[in-house]
């Protein structure tokens, strides 16, 4: 059974949300968040800031996942990705005066997020992107805007139901992710793929014993295949999702934090969460407090 199309119009928030979940994410031109676009946004930002440049140009390139139901998903014929990450991307773009349809969405996989930010291929990354010290040494990461934890996805009839059970088994995840490193430390034989969709196919075919990554991602896949897959074990890591930006533009950090804090306070964050990850069965949490930005 696939998830059915879910639509929620949210009155009074200046926000209308609709979600096309999982594999059925195709043909609805209106899918996604409809945010209030800031008028004359260029005048809101100081000269010389990257935000002013983006606002004046009317263009922003945002890197998101294309194959993670609930977090970032775009079918081959869809115009726009849907999921919690793209929803927040639209909120950030709107504060630059850029409408959702004017955003350029680029697929970022786990392994190319830092290089894409460093080379300027994308302006922002919202792609289930855990904040780590190693990553913060080479790119900016503002947040966290969401906190999740690593779990396991196994076949419905699998005997694996504790972390101990993965010792000596083959577990897939994605190259360049925190998940692959963590599971190796638990004694499993790690199998790295480029994308999570390739990895989930391995579990479905029985080629590997389990898949591992953030629970929020796994629940999206389990919701797509409820008869074949289940999520097991308590979260065994803390994954704090941040918005990636280039260290060439340190001023972007405070703008991201301020814009997302406003979205947390006016209910936009919560509504976006409920309509996206919420549809995969993740309970809407309290929004996390974000880190202070490094001194520019
Ligand atoms: N959040 C983890 C990471 O950033 C795993 C998910 C992903 O690869 O996007 O590495």
PDB file of N, CA and C in Angstrom, residues 14 100 108 117 122 164 191 194 204 206:
ATOM      1  N   UNK A  14      -1.198  32.262   6.800  1.00  0.00           N
ATOM      2  CA  UNK A  14      -0.596  32.739   5.565  1.00  0.00           C
ATOM      3  C   UNK A  14       0.145  31.614   4.892  1.00  0.00           C
ATOM      4  N   UNK A 100       8.428  30.004  -4.526  1.00  0.00           N
ATOM      5  CA  UNK A 100       8.798  28.589  -4.671  1.00  0.00           C
ATOM      6  C   UNK A 100       9.097  28.190  -6.108  1.00  0.00           C
ATOM      7  N   UNK A 108      21.110  16.754  -4.081  1.00  0.00           N
ATOM      8  CA  UNK A 108      22.372  16.491  -3.395  1.00  0.00           C
ATOM      9  C   UNK A 108      22.266  15.112  -2.748  1.00  0.00           C
ATOM     10  N   UNK A 117      28.567  22.812  -1.822  1.00  0.00           N
ATOM     11  CA  UNK A 117      28.560  24.111  -1.140  1.00  0.00           C
ATOM     12  C   UNK A 117      29.872  24.851  -1.375  1.00  0.00           C
ATOM     13  N   UNK A 122      25.577  24.951  -5.248  1.00  0.00           N
ATOM     14  CA  UNK A 122      24.307  25.256  -4.573  1.00  0.00           C
ATOM     15  C   UNK A 122      24.555  26.367  -3.550  1.00  0.00           C
ATOM     16  N   UNK A 164      22.613  -5.470  19.051  1.00  0.00           N
ATOM     17  CA  UNK A 164      23.520  -6.622  19.147  1.00  0.00           C
ATOM     18  C   UNK A 164      23.348  -7.575  17.974  1.00  0.00           C
ATOM     19  N   UNK A 191      27.815  -1.882   3.965  1.00  0.00           N
ATOM     20  CA  UNK A 191      27.770  -1.841   2.501  1.00  0.00           C
ATOM     21  C   UNK A 191      27.299  -0.451   2.093  1.00  0.00           C
ATOM     22  N   UNK A 194      25.331   4.913  -3.147  1.00  0.00           N
ATOM     23  CA  UNK A 194      25.259   6.357  -3.377  1.00  0.00           C
ATOM     24  C   UNK A 194      24.005   6.970  -2.770  1.00  0.00           C
ATOM     25  N   UNK A 204      14.817  -4.951   0.374  1.00  0.00           N
ATOM     26  CA  UNK A 204      13.597  -5.549  -0.200  1.00  0.00           C
ATOM     27  C   UNK A 204      13.909  -6.848  -0.941  1.00  0.00           C
ATOM     28  N   UNK A 206      16.415  -8.806  -0.232  1.00  0.00           N
ATOM     29  CA  UNK A 206      17.061  -9.757   0.672  1.00  0.00           C
ATOM     30  C   UNK A 206      18.569  -9.838   0.477  1.00  0.00           C
TER      31      UNK A 206
END
